[in-house]
Amino acid sequence: MTVSVANPVYPVVWRDDHVELIDQTRLPQQFSVVEIRRSDDMATAIQTMIVRGAPAIGVAAAFGIYLGSREITADNRDEFLAALTEIGDKLKATRPTAVNLFWAVARMLNVARQTLGSISQIQDQLLQTAQDIAADDVRTCKAIGDHGLKVLPAAPEKLCILTHCNAGALATAGYGTALGVVRSAWTAGRLARVYADETRPRLQGAKLTTWECVQEEIPVTLIADGMAAHCMQQDLIDVVVVGADRIAANGDAANKIGTYSVALCAKAHNLPFYVAAPLSTIDFDLADGKGIPIEERHPSEIYQIGSTDICPPGVEFYNPAFDVTPAELITGIITEHGVFPPSELREKLSHHRGS
Ligand code: MRU
């Protein structure tokens, strides 16, 4: 049974003295919330994908740093900062691809180092910063939605948008990046329907994107990943919008495995292919996508559906969780500062670094 909850959806929420995470491993059958009080538990929640999606991982890690700051027993500043750095290292070791994780940890550690005063003043500042990161992300996603709306094809009046994985409210602090564009298009009366790739092997499209759409009564059609080319050939799709986990300075964009295939199909069918992502997803330290670390997850994600093995013993497995779409296949990158061709990212956006 699919559950419904009140909207809007916020996957990472601070409550008095702990963090509440929507358990994304249980949707759509069960809507449940996990309480996180310790940094180690936050690291586990990120690793096991209770919380997932690049910006949401960043927000969760920021709160993880704050929770960790409360566990440190050191009473002198240097020892406190050293222990906090170790907590940051543990959080950073959870998932390698989404750069928002590293961005958020670096921002939190900088705040700790730059805050003068007592340890409790540093802790206060860390909590405030984590909350700011979360609030900024919602605003950022709304700006992405608004900018994305302006570049959607002018015709037909009501568009069919294909998306891959879940780049929605669940994957951010709220509203979403690619699904932010979808939400803005829906509100503006420009959306006919979302086509959601199921997104093997973790099925974020089937389980999470469709769930978000159903919550808001946005028309959604679920397709298996291998059907995207056929749908384009049948003129069912007008534009593709996906999220990203890390974008290199030249615009090469890592996103959920299968995104590259969708981009190739879009090119073959002359369809616009947009990547929607906040500035915190752009890694200006990487010249191109070759340097993006690609997470490999457990082979059971491939050889099992539920708890049933789907292939005979003796098979070998390869389970990269992300792929890199080359910049030349990307029509534009939709950010909170506007929409840019990949080739203009560095010139137009690198001065915002650190903001
Ligand atoms: O492995 P996941 O579920 O964390 O991967 C998520 C994605 O690939 C999303 O498309 C990406 O993080 C963008 S989220 C706004």
Short mmCIF file of C-alpha atoms and ligand atoms in Angstrom, two decimals:
data_model
loop_
_atom_site.label_atom_id
_atom_site.label_comp_id
_atom_site.label_asym_id
_atom_site.label_seq_id
_atom_site.Cartn_x
_atom_site.Cartn_y
_atom_site.Cartn_z
CA MET A 1 0.00 0.00 0.00
CA THR A 2 1.26 3.48 -0.87
CA VAL A 3 1.12 5.94 1.99
CA SER A 4 0.36 9.62 1.74
CA VAL A 5 1.59 12.39 4.00
CA ALA A 6 1.10 16.09 4.30
CA ASN A 7 3.04 18.19 1.84
CA PRO A 8 5.55 19.70 1.49
CA VAL A 9 8.02 16.90 2.14
CA TYR A 10 11.14 17.68 4.18
CA PRO A 11 13.48 14.68 4.47
CA VAL A 12 15.92 16.15 7.03
CA VAL A 13 14.41 18.13 9.91
CA TRP A 14 15.92 19.44 13.14
CA ARG A 15 13.69 18.81 16.18
CA ASP A 16 14.79 20.42 19.48
CA ASP A 17 17.73 18.12 20.16
CA HIS A 18 17.84 15.57 17.34
CA VAL A 19 17.41 15.14 13.59
CA GLU A 20 14.43 13.43 11.99
CA LEU A 21 15.05 11.68 8.69
CA ILE A 22 12.33 10.29 6.46
CA ASP A 23 13.39 6.66 6.00
CA GLN A 24 13.68 6.54 2.20
CA THR A 25 14.44 2.82 2.21
CA ARG A 26 10.83 2.14 3.28
CA LEU A 27 8.92 4.30 0.83
CA PRO A 28 6.44 3.98 -0.79
CA GLN A 29 5.05 1.16 1.39
CA GLN A 30 5.78 2.83 4.69
CA PHE A 31 6.26 6.45 5.70
CA SER A 32 8.43 6.39 8.79
CA VAL A 33 10.85 8.71 10.47
CA VAL A 34 14.20 7.81 12.02
CA GLU A 35 15.53 9.87 14.94
CA ILE A 36 19.26 10.56 14.73
CA ARG A 37 21.10 11.77 17.82
CA ARG A 38 24.70 10.74 17.13
CA SER A 39 27.12 11.48 14.30
CA ASP A 40 27.88 7.76 13.81
CA ASP A 41 24.19 7.08 13.29
CA MET A 42 24.05 9.89 10.75
CA ALA A 43 27.01 8.34 8.91
CA THR A 44 25.18 4.99 8.85
CA ALA A 45 21.97 6.64 7.65
CA ILE A 46 23.85 8.20 4.73
CA GLN A 47 25.70 4.98 3.90
CA THR A 48 22.55 2.84 3.99
CA MET A 49 20.58 5.45 2.02
CA ILE A 50 17.96 6.18 4.67
CA VAL A 51 18.82 9.67 3.48
CA ARG A 52 20.05 10.00 -0.11
CA GLY A 53 20.28 12.50 -2.95
CA ALA A 54 23.22 14.88 -3.19
CA PRO A 55 21.86 18.03 -1.46
CA ALA A 56 20.02 15.99 1.23
CA ILE A 57 23.23 14.12 2.01
CA GLY A 58 25.00 17.47 2.42
CA VAL A 59 22.32 18.76 4.81
CA ALA A 60 22.37 15.49 6.78
CA ALA A 61 26.17 15.60 7.07
CA ALA A 62 26.04 19.19 8.32
CA PHE A 63 23.72 18.12 11.15
CA GLY A 64 26.00 15.08 11.65
CA ILE A 65 28.89 17.45 12.35
CA TYR A 66 26.80 19.36 14.87
CA LEU A 67 25.68 16.13 16.59
CA GLY A 68 29.33 15.05 16.67
CA SER A 69 30.37 18.36 18.22
CA ARG A 70 28.13 17.50 21.22
CA GLU A 71 29.88 14.14 21.69
CA ILE A 72 33.41 15.54 21.99
CA THR A 73 34.68 15.53 25.55
CA ALA A 74 37.79 17.69 24.94
CA ASP A 75 37.71 21.01 26.73
CA ASN A 76 40.44 22.79 24.84
CA ARG A 77 39.86 24.29 21.44
CA ASP A 78 42.63 22.50 19.49
CA GLU A 79 41.61 19.05 20.72
CA PHE A 80 37.98 19.88 20.03
CA LEU A 81 38.77 20.95 16.45
CA ALA A 82 40.92 17.85 15.87
CA ALA A 83 38.12 15.58 17.10
CA LEU A 84 35.59 17.44 14.95
CA THR A 85 37.81 16.95 11.89
CA GLU A 86 37.84 13.20 12.58
CA ILE A 87 34.05 13.18 12.75
CA GLY A 88 34.03 15.00 9.42
CA ASP A 89 36.33 12.34 7.96
CA LYS A 90 33.93 9.58 9.07
CA LEU A 91 30.98 11.35 7.48
CA LYS A 92 32.97 11.96 4.28
CA ALA A 93 33.82 8.26 4.04
CA THR A 94 30.15 7.26 3.65
CA ARG A 95 29.56 8.00 -0.05
CA PRO A 96 32.18 9.26 -2.49
CA THR A 97 30.33 10.76 -5.46
CA ALA A 98 28.01 13.53 -4.26
CA VAL A 99 30.26 16.53 -3.72
CA ASN A 100 27.61 18.26 -1.57
CA LEU A 101 28.71 15.97 1.27
CA PHE A 102 32.28 17.25 1.10
CA TRP A 103 31.11 20.82 0.57
CA ALA A 104 28.86 20.74 3.65
CA VAL A 105 31.49 19.14 5.91
CA ALA A 106 34.11 21.68 4.76
CA ARG A 107 31.71 24.56 5.42
CA MET A 108 30.90 23.28 8.92
CA LEU A 109 34.56 22.74 9.81
CA ASN A 110 35.40 26.25 8.55
CA VAL A 111 32.72 27.71 10.76
CA ALA A 112 34.12 25.81 13.75
CA ARG A 113 37.65 27.04 13.03
CA GLN A 114 36.58 30.63 12.49
CA THR A 115 34.31 30.92 15.52
CA LEU A 116 36.11 32.54 18.41
CA GLY A 117 34.95 31.91 21.95
CA SER A 118 34.01 28.88 23.98
CA ILE A 119 33.27 25.38 22.73
CA SER A 120 29.62 25.90 23.49
CA GLN A 121 29.65 29.03 21.32
CA ILE A 122 31.19 26.99 18.50
CA GLN A 123 28.47 24.34 18.95
CA ASP A 124 25.76 27.01 18.77
CA GLN A 125 27.30 28.35 15.59
CA LEU A 126 27.45 24.85 14.09
CA LEU A 127 23.76 24.23 14.76
CA GLN A 128 22.87 27.58 13.24
CA THR A 129 24.98 26.83 10.15
CA ALA A 130 23.42 23.39 9.62
CA GLN A 131 19.98 24.98 9.84
CA ASP A 132 21.07 27.70 7.40
CA ILE A 133 22.35 25.08 4.94
CA ALA A 134 18.95 23.35 5.08
CA ALA A 135 16.93 26.56 4.70
CA ASP A 136 19.19 27.85 1.89
CA ASP A 137 18.77 24.56 0.03
CA VAL A 138 14.97 24.90 -0.08
CA ARG A 139 15.30 28.47 -1.40
CA THR A 140 17.93 27.32 -3.89
CA CYS A 141 15.68 24.56 -5.20
CA LYS A 142 12.81 27.00 -5.69
CA ALA A 143 15.14 29.30 -7.65
CA ILE A 144 16.24 26.32 -9.75
CA GLY A 145 12.59 25.55 -10.42
CA ASP A 146 11.90 29.13 -11.52
CA HIS A 147 14.97 29.34 -13.77
CA GLY A 148 14.22 25.92 -15.23
CA LEU A 149 10.68 26.95 -16.09
CA LYS A 150 12.02 29.80 -18.28
CA VAL A 151 14.07 27.48 -20.51
CA LEU A 152 11.51 24.74 -21.03
CA PRO A 153 10.52 24.35 -24.70
CA ALA A 154 7.86 26.88 -25.71
CA ALA A 155 5.76 24.19 -27.41
CA PRO A 156 3.69 22.24 -26.79
CA GLU A 157 1.96 24.31 -24.14
CA LYS A 158 1.83 21.33 -21.78
CA LEU A 159 5.05 19.33 -21.72
CA CYS A 160 5.99 15.76 -20.98
CA ILE A 161 9.18 15.75 -18.93
CA LEU A 162 11.31 12.64 -18.55
CA THR A 163 13.42 12.34 -15.42
CA HIS A 164 15.77 9.72 -14.04
CA CYS A 165 16.29 8.68 -10.41
CA ASN A 166 14.84 10.97 -7.73
CA ALA A 167 15.99 14.57 -7.69
CA GLY A 168 12.98 15.70 -5.72
CA ALA A 169 12.12 17.04 -2.28
CA LEU A 170 13.37 13.76 -0.83
CA ALA A 171 16.81 14.28 -2.40
CA THR A 172 17.21 17.86 -1.14
CA ALA A 173 16.13 19.81 1.91
CA GLY A 174 12.78 20.22 0.11
CA TYR A 175 11.19 21.01 -3.31
CA GLY A 176 13.90 19.28 -5.38
CA THR A 177 16.15 20.17 -8.30
CA ALA A 178 14.92 18.28 -11.38
CA LEU A 179 11.57 17.73 -9.65
CA GLY A 180 11.75 21.39 -8.59
CA VAL A 181 11.59 22.26 -12.29
CA VAL A 182 8.72 19.78 -12.64
CA ARG A 183 6.90 21.36 -9.65
CA SER A 184 7.36 24.85 -11.05
CA ALA A 185 6.12 23.69 -14.48
CA TRP A 186 3.10 22.05 -12.85
CA THR A 187 2.24 25.18 -10.88
CA ALA A 188 2.61 27.30 -14.02
CA GLY A 189 0.28 25.03 -16.00
CA ARG A 190 3.10 23.93 -18.32
CA LEU A 191 3.22 20.25 -17.39
CA ALA A 192 1.22 17.48 -18.98
CA ARG A 193 2.99 14.54 -17.38
CA VAL A 194 6.22 13.28 -15.85
CA TYR A 195 7.80 10.13 -17.22
CA ALA A 196 9.83 8.55 -14.43
CA ASP A 197 12.53 6.01 -15.24
CA GLU A 198 12.35 3.26 -12.63
CA THR A 199 16.14 3.61 -12.05
CA ARG A 200 17.61 0.16 -11.55
CA PRO A 201 18.96 -1.11 -9.30
CA ARG A 202 17.74 0.91 -6.27
CA LEU A 203 14.52 2.02 -7.99
CA GLN A 204 14.55 5.62 -6.77
CA GLY A 205 12.40 6.59 -9.77
CA ALA A 206 9.81 3.90 -9.11
CA LYS A 207 9.74 4.23 -5.35
CA LEU A 208 10.44 7.89 -4.66
CA THR A 209 9.79 10.05 -7.73
CA THR A 210 6.39 8.51 -8.39
CA TRP A 211 5.56 8.79 -4.67
CA GLU A 212 6.36 12.50 -4.65
CA CYS A 213 4.26 13.06 -7.78
CA VAL A 214 1.31 11.10 -6.43
CA GLN A 215 1.42 13.18 -3.22
CA GLU A 216 0.82 16.32 -5.28
CA GLU A 217 -1.41 14.74 -7.90
CA ILE A 218 1.15 15.45 -10.61
CA PRO A 219 0.41 13.03 -13.47
CA VAL A 220 3.22 10.49 -13.62
CA THR A 221 3.96 7.48 -15.80
CA LEU A 222 6.51 4.96 -14.60
CA ILE A 223 8.66 3.28 -17.25
CA ALA A 224 11.47 0.74 -17.03
CA ASP A 225 14.87 2.29 -17.81
CA GLY A 226 15.15 0.51 -21.15
CA MET A 227 11.93 2.15 -22.40
CA ALA A 228 13.18 5.74 -22.53
CA ALA A 229 14.45 5.55 -26.15
CA HIS A 230 11.20 4.00 -27.30
CA CYS A 231 9.15 6.71 -25.56
CA MET A 232 11.25 9.38 -27.29
CA GLN A 233 10.82 7.67 -30.66
CA GLN A 234 7.06 7.62 -30.05
CA ASP A 235 7.14 11.42 -29.44
CA LEU A 236 5.99 10.96 -25.87
CA ILE A 237 8.80 13.09 -24.39
CA ASP A 238 9.42 16.82 -24.95
CA VAL A 239 12.37 17.45 -22.66
CA VAL A 240 14.60 15.62 -20.17
CA VAL A 241 15.50 17.11 -16.77
CA VAL A 242 17.73 15.24 -14.33
CA GLY A 243 19.67 16.08 -11.17
CA ALA A 244 23.41 15.69 -10.52
CA ASP A 245 25.73 14.47 -7.80
CA ARG A 246 28.87 16.21 -8.99
CA ILE A 247 29.49 18.49 -11.96
CA ALA A 248 33.06 19.10 -13.10
CA ALA A 249 34.25 22.57 -14.16
CA ASN A 250 33.77 21.72 -17.87
CA GLY A 251 30.13 20.68 -17.27
CA ASP A 252 30.56 16.89 -17.32
CA ALA A 253 27.88 15.74 -14.86
CA ALA A 254 27.75 12.65 -12.66
CA ASN A 255 24.27 11.45 -11.83
CA LYS A 256 22.53 8.16 -11.08
CA ILE A 257 23.63 5.23 -13.25
CA GLY A 258 21.63 5.24 -16.47
CA THR A 259 21.58 9.01 -16.89
CA TYR A 260 24.27 8.89 -19.59
CA SER A 261 22.13 6.46 -21.66
CA VAL A 262 19.17 8.84 -21.36
CA ALA A 263 21.35 11.75 -22.53
CA LEU A 264 22.50 9.75 -25.57
CA CYS A 265 18.90 8.90 -26.40
CA ALA A 266 17.87 12.55 -26.04
CA LYS A 267 20.68 13.59 -28.41
CA ALA A 268 19.59 10.96 -30.95
CA HIS A 269 16.04 12.30 -30.83
CA ASN A 270 17.03 15.96 -30.82
CA LEU A 271 15.47 16.57 -27.41
CA PRO A 272 16.78 19.13 -24.90
CA PHE A 273 18.59 17.51 -21.96
CA TYR A 274 18.91 19.68 -18.84
CA VAL A 275 20.81 19.04 -15.62
CA ALA A 276 19.34 20.83 -12.58
CA ALA A 277 21.70 21.30 -9.63
CA PRO A 278 22.75 23.85 -7.01
CA LEU A 279 26.14 25.52 -6.99
CA SER A 280 27.13 23.20 -4.12
CA THR A 281 27.07 20.32 -6.64
CA ILE A 282 29.68 21.94 -8.91
CA ASP A 283 33.24 20.86 -8.23
CA PHE A 284 35.44 23.54 -9.78
CA ASP A 285 38.52 21.65 -8.56
CA LEU A 286 37.87 18.96 -11.15
CA ALA A 287 38.68 19.97 -14.72
CA ASP A 288 36.43 17.28 -16.21
CA GLY A 289 34.32 14.26 -15.36
CA LYS A 290 37.18 11.75 -15.52
CA GLY A 291 38.18 12.74 -11.99
CA ILE A 292 34.74 12.16 -10.46
CA PRO A 293 34.88 9.20 -8.04
CA ILE A 294 32.14 6.72 -8.90
CA GLU A 295 30.70 4.78 -5.98
CA GLU A 296 30.38 1.02 -6.41
CA ARG A 297 27.71 -0.54 -4.25
CA HIS A 298 27.10 -4.11 -3.10
CA PRO A 299 26.40 -6.63 -5.89
CA SER A 300 23.25 -7.82 -4.13
CA GLU A 301 21.59 -4.69 -5.52
CA ILE A 302 22.07 -6.33 -8.96
CA TYR A 303 21.56 -10.02 -8.29
CA GLN A 304 18.53 -9.75 -6.05
CA ILE A 305 15.08 -8.31 -6.40
CA GLY A 306 13.75 -8.09 -2.87
CA SER A 307 15.27 -11.15 -1.30
CA THR A 308 15.04 -13.30 -4.46
CA ASP A 309 18.18 -14.10 -6.46
CA ILE A 310 17.55 -13.39 -10.14
CA CYS A 311 20.56 -15.15 -11.69
CA PRO A 312 22.40 -18.42 -11.26
CA PRO A 313 25.52 -18.79 -9.12
CA GLY A 314 28.79 -18.22 -11.01
CA VAL A 315 27.88 -14.81 -12.47
CA GLU A 316 30.16 -11.82 -11.82
CA PHE A 317 28.78 -8.37 -11.05
CA TYR A 318 29.58 -4.73 -11.60
CA ASN A 319 27.46 -2.17 -9.77
CA PRO A 320 28.56 1.44 -10.34
CA ALA A 321 25.98 3.72 -8.72
CA PHE A 322 26.63 6.73 -10.98
CA ASP A 323 27.76 7.57 -14.49
CA VAL A 324 29.11 10.72 -16.08
CA THR A 325 27.23 12.46 -18.87
CA PRO A 326 29.69 14.36 -21.07
CA ALA A 327 29.11 18.12 -21.27
CA GLU A 328 28.46 18.00 -25.02
CA LEU A 329 25.24 16.07 -24.40
CA ILE A 330 23.91 18.67 -21.95
CA THR A 331 21.75 21.51 -23.28
CA GLY A 332 22.06 23.56 -20.12
CA ILE A 333 22.77 23.40 -16.41
CA ILE A 334 19.95 24.87 -14.35
CA THR A 335 21.28 26.48 -11.17
CA GLU A 336 19.94 28.91 -8.59
CA HIS A 337 21.86 31.66 -10.43
CA GLY A 338 20.40 30.92 -13.87
CA VAL A 339 20.79 28.44 -16.70
CA PHE A 340 24.17 28.09 -18.37
CA PRO A 341 25.63 26.03 -21.19
CA PRO A 342 28.19 23.65 -19.61
CA SER A 343 31.04 25.50 -21.33
CA GLU A 344 30.17 28.73 -19.45
CA LEU A 345 30.01 27.27 -15.93
CA ARG A 346 33.50 28.28 -14.90
CA GLU A 347 33.29 31.82 -16.29
CA LYS A 348 29.78 32.53 -14.98
CA LEU A 349 29.77 30.74 -11.62
CA SER A 350 33.23 30.06 -10.19
CA HIS A 351 33.29 33.47 -8.45
CA HIS A 352 30.37 32.26 -6.28
CA ARG A 353 32.58 29.52 -4.79
CA GLY A 354 32.41 29.36 -1.06
CA SER A 355 29.08 31.18 -0.99
O1 MRU B 1 22.24 7.11 -4.92
P1 MRU B 1 21.35 8.29 -4.70
O2 MRU B 1 19.91 7.93 -4.57
O3 MRU B 1 21.84 9.18 -3.58
O4 MRU B 1 21.50 9.11 -6.05
C1 MRU B 1 20.75 10.27 -6.21
C2 MRU B 1 20.89 10.89 -7.55
O5 MRU B 1 21.64 10.42 -8.40
C3 MRU B 1 20.17 12.18 -7.77
O6 MRU B 1 19.75 12.29 -9.09
C4 MRU B 1 21.12 13.34 -7.44
O7 MRU B 1 21.65 13.17 -6.18
C5 MRU B 1 20.47 14.65 -7.54
S1 MRU B 1 19.45 14.94 -6.15
C6 MRU B 1 18.78 16.48 -6.24
#
